[in-house]
XYZ file of C-alpha atoms in Angstrom:
83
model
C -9.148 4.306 -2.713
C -6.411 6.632 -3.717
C -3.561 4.334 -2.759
C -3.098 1.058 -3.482
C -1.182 -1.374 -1.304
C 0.816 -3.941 -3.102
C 2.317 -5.605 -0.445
C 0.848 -9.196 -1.160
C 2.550 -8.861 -4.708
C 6.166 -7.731 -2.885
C 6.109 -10.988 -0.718
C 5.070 -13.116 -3.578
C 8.107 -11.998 -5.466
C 10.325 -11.973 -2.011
C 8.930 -15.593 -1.752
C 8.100 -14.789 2.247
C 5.195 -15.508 4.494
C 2.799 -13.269 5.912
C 3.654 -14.856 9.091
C 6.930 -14.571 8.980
C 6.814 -10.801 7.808
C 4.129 -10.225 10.970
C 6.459 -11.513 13.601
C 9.506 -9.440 12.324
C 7.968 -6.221 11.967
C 6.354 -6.641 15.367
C 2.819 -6.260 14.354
C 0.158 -8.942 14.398
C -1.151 -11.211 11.035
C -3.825 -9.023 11.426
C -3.073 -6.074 10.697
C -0.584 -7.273 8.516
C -3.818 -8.906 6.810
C -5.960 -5.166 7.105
C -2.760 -3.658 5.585
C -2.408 -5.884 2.637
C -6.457 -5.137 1.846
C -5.996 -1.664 2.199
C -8.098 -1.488 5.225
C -6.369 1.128 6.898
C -6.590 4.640 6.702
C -2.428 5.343 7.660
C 0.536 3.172 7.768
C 3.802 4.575 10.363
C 6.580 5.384 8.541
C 8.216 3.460 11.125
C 6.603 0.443 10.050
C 6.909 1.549 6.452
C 10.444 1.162 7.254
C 10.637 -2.254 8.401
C 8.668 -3.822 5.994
C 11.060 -2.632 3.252
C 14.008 -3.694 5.617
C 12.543 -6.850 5.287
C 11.566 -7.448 1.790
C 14.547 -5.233 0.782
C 12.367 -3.137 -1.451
C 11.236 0.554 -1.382
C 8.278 2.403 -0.449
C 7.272 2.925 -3.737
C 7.052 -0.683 -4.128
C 4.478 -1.507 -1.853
C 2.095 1.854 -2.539
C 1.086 3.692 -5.905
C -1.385 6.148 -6.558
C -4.518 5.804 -8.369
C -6.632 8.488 -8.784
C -10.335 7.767 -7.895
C -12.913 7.555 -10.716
C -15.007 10.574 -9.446
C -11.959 12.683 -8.540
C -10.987 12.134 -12.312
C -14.266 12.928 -13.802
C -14.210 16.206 -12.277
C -10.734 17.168 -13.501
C -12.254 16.051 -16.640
C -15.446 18.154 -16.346
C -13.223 21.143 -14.895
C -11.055 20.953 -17.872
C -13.836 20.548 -20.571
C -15.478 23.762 -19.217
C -12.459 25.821 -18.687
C -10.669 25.065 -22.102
């Protein structure tokens, strides 16, 4: 996966409950629970948004990019044969 979901580490630090984050946001604990594993292919901005409302953090708090270890060893390859 490409994007990692920090969420889990975000309500550790907020010291709040998946629960309690569920029933805010409107959405249930389980796909709370599939969003926190990373189990989803798209999050709405809209609920984006209200997670960071609640945990009064930013977006780029709760995702990060990590390139995938194939995707890199092609850039590598590409680069070792181009110069």
């Amino acid at each position: 996966m490409s994007i990692v979901i920090t969420l889990d580490v975000m309500l550790a630090k907020r010291k709040a409950k998946s629960k309690d984050l569920a029933a805010a946001i409107g959405i249930t604990e389980q796909n709370l629970s599939l969003l926190k594993q990373g189990k989803v292919k798209g999050v709405r901005l809209e609920t984006l948004e209200a997670i960071c409302r609640y945990l009064d953090c930013q977006p780029g708090d709760l995702l990060s990019y990590q390139p995938d270890d194939m995707a890199t060893a092609r850039e590598t390859d590409s680069l070792l044969k181009n110069g």
